[in-house]
Amino acid sequence: MTNENSWYDQQINRNFFFLNAHGDEIERRWEVPKGVRIIMFCYSKELQVCDRFDKYNWYHILLDPTASDNYCDFLTAISGYSSIRDHFCIYEEHDIIRDLDIHTDEEFREGMYRLPVKGYAYDQKNEMVVVSDGTLLSEIHKDKTLNKLMKGSKRKKVVVDSKRIVDLLRVKNEVGIIQSQVRKIHNKARLSNLINSMKLHVSGLTVLLMVCRNRDEYDRKATGGIADDITPGRVVSEELERMRGKCKLEKLMRLH
């Protein structure tokens, strides 16, 4: 393993993003560029991009800072969200996937978000400000002296509730700011263009997409659910085993 490869792994393993949007798979093939890793949740329904499915709870992946601390921890966090037909597929540079057309929605808060998700919201009904953990206001809220001063002022009540902030990803009618948003989504945007624009500012990135794929029964039997011209992608268990092996090898090399 060269120093260059080690540097590359460090770069791509420290920047984790989540794409929150709706979209459609198109026929155009796209080669994943250098310095990019894409992780897709392949769900057994018609393909679209979405932030959640009723069967799963994504809060741990989106909120827990330890889940996106490094690539091995991230793989461990998502490894519990797999079944025989519903699982994550991992694609890296030079893999071929189908491009996606992303479209906007009046009720949906689209965007590319750095993990863990952080933000602020105003709960008008209860007259309080809701913040996610890890924000400056949440740290002030935890400090006993500062919190006491805030309670004695005329400011609104502050509540730390990260799950409430993640709920903002699904709706636009609530007043809220997702602090960790790094890109807005424009109607008919292409996934390839979005990733390429991010590469101008981020040296290496891992992007999590929640997608659905549905092939007819004949196509599934012939190709295992993936078309012949598309890279199948690696499953999480195989990738986790591979990365743990690389980490052990790096440690041994450092000892010598």
PDB file of C-alpha atoms in Angstrom:
ATOM      1  CA  MET A   1       0.000   0.000   0.000  1.00  0.00           C
ATOM      2  CA  THR A   2       1.543   3.299  -1.097  1.00  0.00           C
ATOM      3  CA  ASN A   3       1.503   6.546   0.821  1.00  0.00           C
ATOM      4  CA  GLU A   4      -0.643   7.939  -2.011  1.00  0.00           C
ATOM      5  CA  ASN A   5      -3.303   5.270  -1.467  1.00  0.00           C
ATOM      6  CA  SER A   6      -3.209   5.872   2.277  1.00  0.00           C
ATOM      7  CA  TRP A   7      -3.709   9.606   1.719  1.00  0.00           C
ATOM      8  CA  TYR A   8      -6.574   8.912  -0.698  1.00  0.00           C
ATOM      9  CA  ASP A   9      -8.336   6.680   1.839  1.00  0.00           C
ATOM     10  CA  GLN A  10      -7.975   9.332   4.531  1.00  0.00           C
ATOM     11  CA  GLN A  11      -9.459  11.971   2.230  1.00  0.00           C
ATOM     12  CA  ILE A  12     -12.463   9.990   1.020  1.00  0.00           C
ATOM     13  CA  ASN A  13     -13.164   8.507   4.448  1.00  0.00           C
ATOM     14  CA  ARG A  14     -13.675  11.781   6.298  1.00  0.00           C
ATOM     15  CA  ASN A  15     -16.392  13.554   4.278  1.00  0.00           C
ATOM     16  CA  PHE A  16     -19.839  11.965   4.530  1.00  0.00           C
ATOM     17  CA  PHE A  17     -22.932  13.451   2.885  1.00  0.00           C
ATOM     18  CA  PHE A  18     -26.600  12.540   2.574  1.00  0.00           C
ATOM     19  CA  LEU A  19     -28.682  13.374  -0.508  1.00  0.00           C
ATOM     20  CA  ASN A  20     -32.266  14.207   0.442  1.00  0.00           C
ATOM     21  CA  ALA A  21     -34.336  14.424  -2.744  1.00  0.00           C
ATOM     22  CA  HIS A  22     -36.739  12.763  -5.146  1.00  0.00           C
ATOM     23  CA  GLY A  23     -35.645  11.594  -8.567  1.00  0.00           C
ATOM     24  CA  ASP A  24     -35.785   9.122 -11.429  1.00  0.00           C
ATOM     25  CA  GLU A  25     -33.203   6.802 -12.905  1.00  0.00           C
ATOM     26  CA  ILE A  26     -32.408   7.576 -16.559  1.00  0.00           C
ATOM     27  CA  GLU A  27     -30.815   5.522 -19.321  1.00  0.00           C
ATOM     28  CA  ARG A  28     -27.643   7.627 -19.361  1.00  0.00           C
ATOM     29  CA  ARG A  29     -24.696   5.732 -17.865  1.00  0.00           C
ATOM     30  CA  TRP A  30     -22.284   7.568 -15.624  1.00  0.00           C
ATOM     31  CA  GLU A  31     -18.818   6.618 -14.400  1.00  0.00           C
ATOM     32  CA  VAL A  32     -18.237   7.415 -10.733  1.00  0.00           C
ATOM     33  CA  PRO A  33     -15.372   9.957 -10.718  1.00  0.00           C
ATOM     34  CA  LYS A  34     -12.112   9.750  -8.804  1.00  0.00           C
ATOM     35  CA  GLY A  35     -12.353  10.609  -5.128  1.00  0.00           C
ATOM     36  CA  VAL A  36     -16.062   9.738  -4.906  1.00  0.00           C
ATOM     37  CA  ARG A  37     -17.870   6.880  -3.213  1.00  0.00           C
ATOM     38  CA  ILE A  38     -21.637   6.453  -3.617  1.00  0.00           C
ATOM     39  CA  ILE A  39     -23.665   4.217  -1.310  1.00  0.00           C
ATOM     40  CA  MET A  40     -27.177   3.403  -2.520  1.00  0.00           C
ATOM     41  CA  PHE A  41     -29.899   1.713  -0.531  1.00  0.00           C
ATOM     42  CA  CYS A  42     -31.433  -0.626  -3.111  1.00  0.00           C
ATOM     43  CA  TYR A  43     -35.030  -1.175  -2.082  1.00  0.00           C
ATOM     44  CA  SER A  44     -37.357  -3.596  -3.846  1.00  0.00           C
ATOM     45  CA  LYS A  45     -39.733  -1.026  -5.304  1.00  0.00           C
ATOM     46  CA  GLU A  46     -39.777   1.401  -8.218  1.00  0.00           C
ATOM     47  CA  LEU A  47     -36.638   3.554  -8.226  1.00  0.00           C
ATOM     48  CA  GLN A  48     -36.742   6.985  -6.683  1.00  0.00           C
ATOM     49  CA  VAL A  49     -34.614   8.949  -4.240  1.00  0.00           C
ATOM     50  CA  CYS A  50     -36.144   9.402  -0.811  1.00  0.00           C
ATOM     51  CA  ASP A  51     -35.017  10.180   2.729  1.00  0.00           C
ATOM     52  CA  ARG A  52     -36.767   7.294   4.480  1.00  0.00           C
ATOM     53  CA  PHE A  53     -38.877   4.160   4.221  1.00  0.00           C
ATOM     54  CA  ASP A  54     -41.450   3.141   6.804  1.00  0.00           C
ATOM     55  CA  LYS A  55     -39.658  -0.155   7.362  1.00  0.00           C
ATOM     56  CA  TYR A  56     -36.487   1.519   8.619  1.00  0.00           C
ATOM     57  CA  ASN A  57     -35.376   4.213  11.043  1.00  0.00           C
ATOM     58  CA  TRP A  58     -32.536   6.307   9.627  1.00  0.00           C
ATOM     59  CA  TYR A  59     -32.003   8.568  12.653  1.00  0.00           C
ATOM     60  CA  HIS A  60     -28.873   6.766  13.828  1.00  0.00           C
ATOM     61  CA  ILE A  61     -27.126   7.176  10.474  1.00  0.00           C
ATOM     62  CA  LEU A  62     -28.155  10.804  10.032  1.00  0.00           C
ATOM     63  CA  LEU A  63     -27.636  12.065  13.590  1.00  0.00           C
ATOM     64  CA  ASP A  64     -24.970  10.061  15.399  1.00  0.00           C
ATOM     65  CA  PRO A  65     -21.592  11.827  14.988  1.00  0.00           C
ATOM     66  CA  THR A  66     -19.714   8.582  15.677  1.00  0.00           C
ATOM     67  CA  ALA A  67     -21.446   6.936  12.697  1.00  0.00           C
ATOM     68  CA  SER A  68     -19.680   9.300  10.276  1.00  0.00           C
ATOM     69  CA  ASP A  69     -16.386   9.529  12.164  1.00  0.00           C
ATOM     70  CA  ASN A  70     -14.672   7.189   9.697  1.00  0.00           C
ATOM     71  CA  TYR A  71     -15.581   4.783   6.916  1.00  0.00           C
ATOM     72  CA  CYS A  72     -15.471   1.601   9.032  1.00  0.00           C
ATOM     73  CA  ASP A  73     -17.795   3.142  11.626  1.00  0.00           C
ATOM     74  CA  PHE A  74     -20.107   4.305   8.846  1.00  0.00           C
ATOM     75  CA  LEU A  75     -20.251   0.813   7.346  1.00  0.00           C
ATOM     76  CA  THR A  76     -20.967  -0.618  10.789  1.00  0.00           C
ATOM     77  CA  ALA A  77     -23.811   1.879  11.297  1.00  0.00           C
ATOM     78  CA  ILE A  78     -25.530   1.016   8.007  1.00  0.00           C
ATOM     79  CA  SER A  79     -24.896  -2.726   8.189  1.00  0.00           C
ATOM     80  CA  GLY A  80     -28.027  -3.273  10.286  1.00  0.00           C
ATOM     81  CA  TYR A  81     -30.318  -1.945   7.544  1.00  0.00           C
ATOM     82  CA  SER A  82     -30.034  -4.867   5.138  1.00  0.00           C
ATOM     83  CA  SER A  83     -32.109  -7.873   4.185  1.00  0.00           C
ATOM     84  CA  ILE A  84     -32.037 -10.290   1.261  1.00  0.00           C
ATOM     85  CA  ARG A  85     -33.833  -7.914  -1.104  1.00  0.00           C
ATOM     86  CA  ASP A  86     -33.259  -4.575   0.612  1.00  0.00           C
ATOM     87  CA  HIS A  87     -29.619  -3.670   1.042  1.00  0.00           C
ATOM     88  CA  PHE A  88     -26.897  -1.091   0.468  1.00  0.00           C
ATOM     89  CA  CYS A  89     -24.732  -1.220  -2.654  1.00  0.00           C
ATOM     90  CA  ILE A  90     -21.348   0.523  -2.649  1.00  0.00           C
ATOM     91  CA  TYR A  91     -19.852   2.103  -5.771  1.00  0.00           C
ATOM     92  CA  GLU A  92     -16.426   3.701  -6.125  1.00  0.00           C
ATOM     93  CA  GLU A  93     -14.421   5.421  -8.854  1.00  0.00           C
ATOM     94  CA  HIS A  94     -14.672   3.837 -12.343  1.00  0.00           C
ATOM     95  CA  ASP A  95     -17.860   1.933 -11.431  1.00  0.00           C
ATOM     96  CA  ILE A  96     -20.714   2.444 -13.904  1.00  0.00           C
ATOM     97  CA  ILE A  97     -24.156   3.410 -12.626  1.00  0.00           C
ATOM     98  CA  ARG A  98     -27.233   5.008 -14.180  1.00  0.00           C
ATOM     99  CA  ASP A  99     -27.485   8.758 -13.739  1.00  0.00           C
ATOM    100  CA  LEU A 100     -30.412  10.273 -11.840  1.00  0.00           C
ATOM    101  CA  ASP A 101     -32.705  13.174 -12.683  1.00  0.00           C
ATOM    102  CA  ILE A 102     -33.499  14.958  -9.417  1.00  0.00           C
ATOM    103  CA  HIS A 103     -36.644  17.075  -9.181  1.00  0.00           C
ATOM    104  CA  THR A 104     -37.965  19.510  -6.602  1.00  0.00           C
ATOM    105  CA  ASP A 105     -41.129  19.107  -4.550  1.00  0.00           C
ATOM    106  CA  GLU A 106     -43.285  21.788  -2.914  1.00  0.00           C
ATOM    107  CA  GLU A 107     -43.561  19.814   0.330  1.00  0.00           C
ATOM    108  CA  PHE A 108     -40.086  18.287   0.423  1.00  0.00           C
ATOM    109  CA  ARG A 109     -36.841  19.876   1.620  1.00  0.00           C
ATOM    110  CA  GLU A 110     -34.242  18.815  -0.955  1.00  0.00           C
ATOM    111  CA  GLY A 111     -30.527  19.192  -0.497  1.00  0.00           C
ATOM    112  CA  MET A 112     -27.124  17.656   0.057  1.00  0.00           C
ATOM    113  CA  TYR A 113     -26.305  17.535   3.770  1.00  0.00           C
ATOM    114  CA  ARG A 114     -23.049  16.889   5.571  1.00  0.00           C
ATOM    115  CA  LEU A 115     -23.399  14.176   8.213  1.00  0.00           C
ATOM    116  CA  PRO A 116     -24.313  14.318  11.017  1.00  0.00           C
ATOM    117  CA  VAL A 117     -27.354  16.474  10.237  1.00  0.00           C
ATOM    118  CA  LYS A 118     -27.560  19.650  12.355  1.00  0.00           C
ATOM    119  CA  GLY A 119     -30.022  22.512  12.425  1.00  0.00           C
ATOM    120  CA  TYR A 120     -32.530  24.784  14.151  1.00  0.00           C
ATOM    121  CA  ALA A 121     -36.333  25.019  14.112  1.00  0.00           C
ATOM    122  CA  TYR A 122     -39.017  27.202  15.662  1.00  0.00           C
ATOM    123  CA  ASP A 123     -41.982  25.458  17.255  1.00  0.00           C
ATOM    124  CA  GLN A 124     -44.672  28.124  16.984  1.00  0.00           C
ATOM    125  CA  LYS A 125     -47.309  26.149  18.895  1.00  0.00           C
ATOM    126  CA  ASN A 126     -45.133  25.725  21.990  1.00  0.00           C
ATOM    127  CA  GLU A 127     -43.157  28.947  21.475  1.00  0.00           C
ATOM    128  CA  MET A 128     -39.782  27.288  21.667  1.00  0.00           C
ATOM    129  CA  VAL A 129     -36.640  26.915  19.601  1.00  0.00           C
ATOM    130  CA  VAL A 130     -35.625  23.338  18.803  1.00  0.00           C
ATOM    131  CA  VAL A 131     -31.955  22.641  18.042  1.00  0.00           C
ATOM    132  CA  SER A 132     -29.974  19.537  17.193  1.00  0.00           C
ATOM    133  CA  ASP A 133     -27.145  18.227  19.299  1.00  0.00           C
ATOM    134  CA  GLY A 134     -23.675  19.450  18.346  1.00  0.00           C
ATOM    135  CA  THR A 135     -24.762  22.993  17.467  1.00  0.00           C
ATOM    136  CA  LEU A 136     -23.471  26.059  19.293  1.00  0.00           C
ATOM    137  CA  LEU A 137     -26.874  26.705  20.880  1.00  0.00           C
ATOM    138  CA  SER A 138     -27.117  23.132  22.152  1.00  0.00           C
ATOM    139  CA  GLU A 139     -23.717  23.473  23.810  1.00  0.00           C
ATOM    140  CA  ILE A 140     -24.847  26.702  25.505  1.00  0.00           C
ATOM    141  CA  HIS A 141     -28.014  24.908  26.593  1.00  0.00           C
ATOM    142  CA  LYS A 142     -25.938  22.196  28.291  1.00  0.00           C
ATOM    143  CA  ASP A 143     -23.884  24.692  30.290  1.00  0.00           C
ATOM    144  CA  LYS A 144     -25.638  25.201  33.654  1.00  0.00           C
ATOM    145  CA  THR A 145     -24.591  28.834  34.101  1.00  0.00           C
ATOM    146  CA  LEU A 146     -25.423  29.925  30.550  1.00  0.00           C
ATOM    147  CA  ASN A 147     -28.669  27.952  30.571  1.00  0.00           C
ATOM    148  CA  LYS A 148     -29.719  29.669  33.790  1.00  0.00           C
ATOM    149  CA  LEU A 149     -29.063  33.078  32.227  1.00  0.00           C
ATOM    150  CA  MET A 150     -31.097  32.130  29.148  1.00  0.00           C
ATOM    151  CA  LYS A 151     -34.062  30.997  31.243  1.00  0.00           C
ATOM    152  CA  GLY A 152     -34.017  34.300  33.108  1.00  0.00           C
ATOM    153  CA  SER A 153     -34.197  36.318  29.910  1.00  0.00           C
ATOM    154  CA  LYS A 154     -37.161  37.005  27.641  1.00  0.00           C
ATOM    155  CA  ARG A 155     -35.853  34.594  25.023  1.00  0.00           C
ATOM    156  CA  LYS A 156     -37.882  31.618  23.915  1.00  0.00           C
ATOM    157  CA  LYS A 157     -37.394  28.230  25.499  1.00  0.00           C
ATOM    158  CA  VAL A 158     -34.644  26.153  23.852  1.00  0.00           C
ATOM    159  CA  VAL A 159     -35.025  22.384  23.501  1.00  0.00           C
ATOM    160  CA  VAL A 160     -32.391  19.998  22.135  1.00  0.00           C
ATOM    161  CA  ASP A 161     -34.164  17.476  19.898  1.00  0.00           C
ATOM    162  CA  SER A 162     -32.109  16.194  16.965  1.00  0.00           C
ATOM    163  CA  LYS A 163     -34.898  13.936  15.663  1.00  0.00           C
ATOM    164  CA  ARG A 164     -37.135  16.962  15.228  1.00  0.00           C
ATOM    165  CA  ILE A 165     -34.471  18.541  13.017  1.00  0.00           C
ATOM    166  CA  VAL A 166     -34.291  15.425  10.835  1.00  0.00           C
ATOM    167  CA  ASP A 167     -38.076  15.648  10.472  1.00  0.00           C
ATOM    168  CA  LEU A 168     -37.501  19.044   8.816  1.00  0.00           C
ATOM    169  CA  LEU A 169     -35.971  17.174   5.876  1.00  0.00           C
ATOM    170  CA  ARG A 170     -39.457  15.970   4.936  1.00  0.00           C
ATOM    171  CA  VAL A 171     -41.380  19.233   5.097  1.00  0.00           C
ATOM    172  CA  LYS A 172     -40.960  22.868   4.089  1.00  0.00           C
ATOM    173  CA  ASN A 173     -43.888  24.432   5.916  1.00  0.00           C
ATOM    174  CA  GLU A 174     -42.032  24.621   9.240  1.00  0.00           C
ATOM    175  CA  VAL A 175     -39.574  27.421   9.936  1.00  0.00           C
ATOM    176  CA  GLY A 176     -36.210  25.746  10.166  1.00  0.00           C
ATOM    177  CA  ILE A 177     -32.588  25.892   9.090  1.00  0.00           C
ATOM    178  CA  ILE A 178     -30.546  22.805   8.333  1.00  0.00           C
ATOM    179  CA  GLN A 179     -27.107  24.067   9.269  1.00  0.00           C
ATOM    180  CA  SER A 180     -25.273  21.186   7.611  1.00  0.00           C
ATOM    181  CA  GLN A 181     -26.755  21.773   4.139  1.00  0.00           C
ATOM    182  CA  VAL A 182     -23.971  22.173   1.586  1.00  0.00           C
ATOM    183  CA  ARG A 183     -25.942  22.164  -1.686  1.00  0.00           C
ATOM    184  CA  LYS A 184     -29.481  23.079  -2.677  1.00  0.00           C
ATOM    185  CA  ILE A 185     -31.213  21.063  -5.383  1.00  0.00           C
ATOM    186  CA  HIS A 186     -32.568  22.713  -8.520  1.00  0.00           C
ATOM    187  CA  ASN A 187     -35.343  21.129 -10.559  1.00  0.00           C
ATOM    188  CA  LYS A 188     -34.158  18.560 -13.122  1.00  0.00           C
ATOM    189  CA  ALA A 189     -30.662  18.535 -11.651  1.00  0.00           C
ATOM    190  CA  ARG A 190     -28.491  15.558 -12.554  1.00  0.00           C
ATOM    191  CA  LEU A 191     -26.767  13.509  -9.901  1.00  0.00           C
ATOM    192  CA  SER A 192     -23.583  13.558 -11.996  1.00  0.00           C
ATOM    193  CA  ASN A 193     -23.578  17.370 -12.187  1.00  0.00           C
ATOM    194  CA  LEU A 194     -24.249  17.675  -8.462  1.00  0.00           C
ATOM    195  CA  ILE A 195     -21.363  15.369  -7.562  1.00  0.00           C
ATOM    196  CA  ASN A 196     -18.979  17.025 -10.030  1.00  0.00           C
ATOM    197  CA  SER A 197     -19.740  20.473  -8.595  1.00  0.00           C
ATOM    198  CA  MET A 198     -19.065  19.219  -5.065  1.00  0.00           C
ATOM    199  CA  LYS A 199     -15.718  17.792  -6.151  1.00  0.00           C
ATOM    200  CA  LEU A 200     -14.556  21.355  -6.821  1.00  0.00           C
ATOM    201  CA  HIS A 201     -14.750  22.093  -3.075  1.00  0.00           C
ATOM    202  CA  VAL A 202     -14.312  18.688  -1.390  1.00  0.00           C
ATOM    203  CA  SER A 203     -11.233  16.543  -2.013  1.00  0.00           C
ATOM    204  CA  GLY A 204     -12.961  13.224  -1.331  1.00  0.00           C
ATOM    205  CA  LEU A 205     -16.545  12.377  -0.481  1.00  0.00           C
ATOM    206  CA  THR A 206     -18.887   9.544   0.392  1.00  0.00           C
ATOM    207  CA  VAL A 207     -22.507  10.221  -0.600  1.00  0.00           C
ATOM    208  CA  LEU A 208     -25.427   8.236   0.823  1.00  0.00           C
ATOM    209  CA  LEU A 209     -28.507   7.876  -1.400  1.00  0.00           C
ATOM    210  CA  MET A 210     -31.756   6.168  -0.461  1.00  0.00           C
ATOM    211  CA  VAL A 211     -32.890   4.680  -3.765  1.00  0.00           C
ATOM    212  CA  CYS A 212     -35.347   2.025  -4.911  1.00  0.00           C
ATOM    213  CA  ARG A 213     -34.804  -0.412  -7.746  1.00  0.00           C
ATOM    214  CA  ASN A 214     -37.443  -2.646  -9.257  1.00  0.00           C
ATOM    215  CA  ARG A 215     -36.631  -4.963 -12.172  1.00  0.00           C
ATOM    216  CA  ASP A 216     -39.115  -7.378 -13.721  1.00  0.00           C
ATOM    217  CA  GLU A 217     -38.822 -11.009 -12.651  1.00  0.00           C
ATOM    218  CA  TYR A 218     -37.046 -12.125 -15.830  1.00  0.00           C
ATOM    219  CA  ASP A 219     -34.451  -9.369 -15.506  1.00  0.00           C
ATOM    220  CA  ARG A 220     -33.860 -10.200 -11.834  1.00  0.00           C
ATOM    221  CA  LYS A 221     -33.217 -13.873 -12.631  1.00  0.00           C
ATOM    222  CA  ALA A 222     -30.924 -13.004 -15.531  1.00  0.00           C
ATOM    223  CA  THR A 223     -28.875 -10.278 -13.850  1.00  0.00           C
ATOM    224  CA  GLY A 224     -29.476 -10.601 -10.122  1.00  0.00           C
ATOM    225  CA  GLY A 225     -31.544  -7.422 -10.134  1.00  0.00           C
ATOM    226  CA  ILE A 226     -28.934  -5.254 -11.870  1.00  0.00           C
ATOM    227  CA  ALA A 227     -28.691  -4.689 -15.622  1.00  0.00           C
ATOM    228  CA  ASP A 228     -25.651  -6.169 -17.432  1.00  0.00           C
ATOM    229  CA  ASP A 229     -24.193  -2.753 -18.282  1.00  0.00           C
ATOM    230  CA  ILE A 230     -24.304  -1.508 -14.685  1.00  0.00           C
ATOM    231  CA  THR A 231     -21.695  -2.255 -12.010  1.00  0.00           C
ATOM    232  CA  PRO A 232     -23.338  -4.524  -9.398  1.00  0.00           C
ATOM    233  CA  GLY A 233     -21.678  -2.761  -6.458  1.00  0.00           C
ATOM    234  CA  ARG A 234     -20.349  -4.314  -3.262  1.00  0.00           C
ATOM    235  CA  VAL A 235     -22.480  -5.270  -0.285  1.00  0.00           C
ATOM    236  CA  VAL A 236     -21.725  -3.778   3.134  1.00  0.00           C
ATOM    237  CA  SER A 237     -20.544  -7.004   4.798  1.00  0.00           C
ATOM    238  CA  GLU A 238     -17.923  -7.595   2.086  1.00  0.00           C
ATOM    239  CA  GLU A 239     -16.808  -3.962   2.142  1.00  0.00           C
ATOM    240  CA  LEU A 240     -16.548  -3.902   5.937  1.00  0.00           C
ATOM    241  CA  GLU A 241     -14.396  -7.035   5.920  1.00  0.00           C
ATOM    242  CA  ARG A 242     -12.171  -5.536   3.198  1.00  0.00           C
ATOM    243  CA  MET A 243     -11.719  -2.223   5.037  1.00  0.00           C
ATOM    244  CA  ARG A 244     -10.938  -3.922   8.351  1.00  0.00           C
ATOM    245  CA  GLY A 245      -8.262  -5.922   6.547  1.00  0.00           C
ATOM    246  CA  LYS A 246      -6.771  -2.723   5.114  1.00  0.00           C
ATOM    247  CA  CYS A 247      -6.749  -1.085   8.554  1.00  0.00           C
ATOM    248  CA  LYS A 248      -4.913  -4.059  10.061  1.00  0.00           C
ATOM    249  CA  LEU A 249      -2.377  -3.989   7.210  1.00  0.00           C
ATOM    250  CA  GLU A 250      -1.765  -0.265   7.684  1.00  0.00           C
ATOM    251  CA  LYS A 251      -1.175  -0.759  11.417  1.00  0.00           C
ATOM    252  CA  LEU A 252       1.324  -3.551  10.733  1.00  0.00           C
ATOM    253  CA  MET A 253       3.169  -1.395   8.194  1.00  0.00           C
ATOM    254  CA  ARG A 254       3.387   1.491  10.663  1.00  0.00           C
ATOM    255  CA  LEU A 255       4.912  -0.841  13.266  1.00  0.00           C
ATOM    256  CA  HIS A 256       7.672  -1.732  10.828  1.00  0.00           C
TER     257      HIS A 256
END
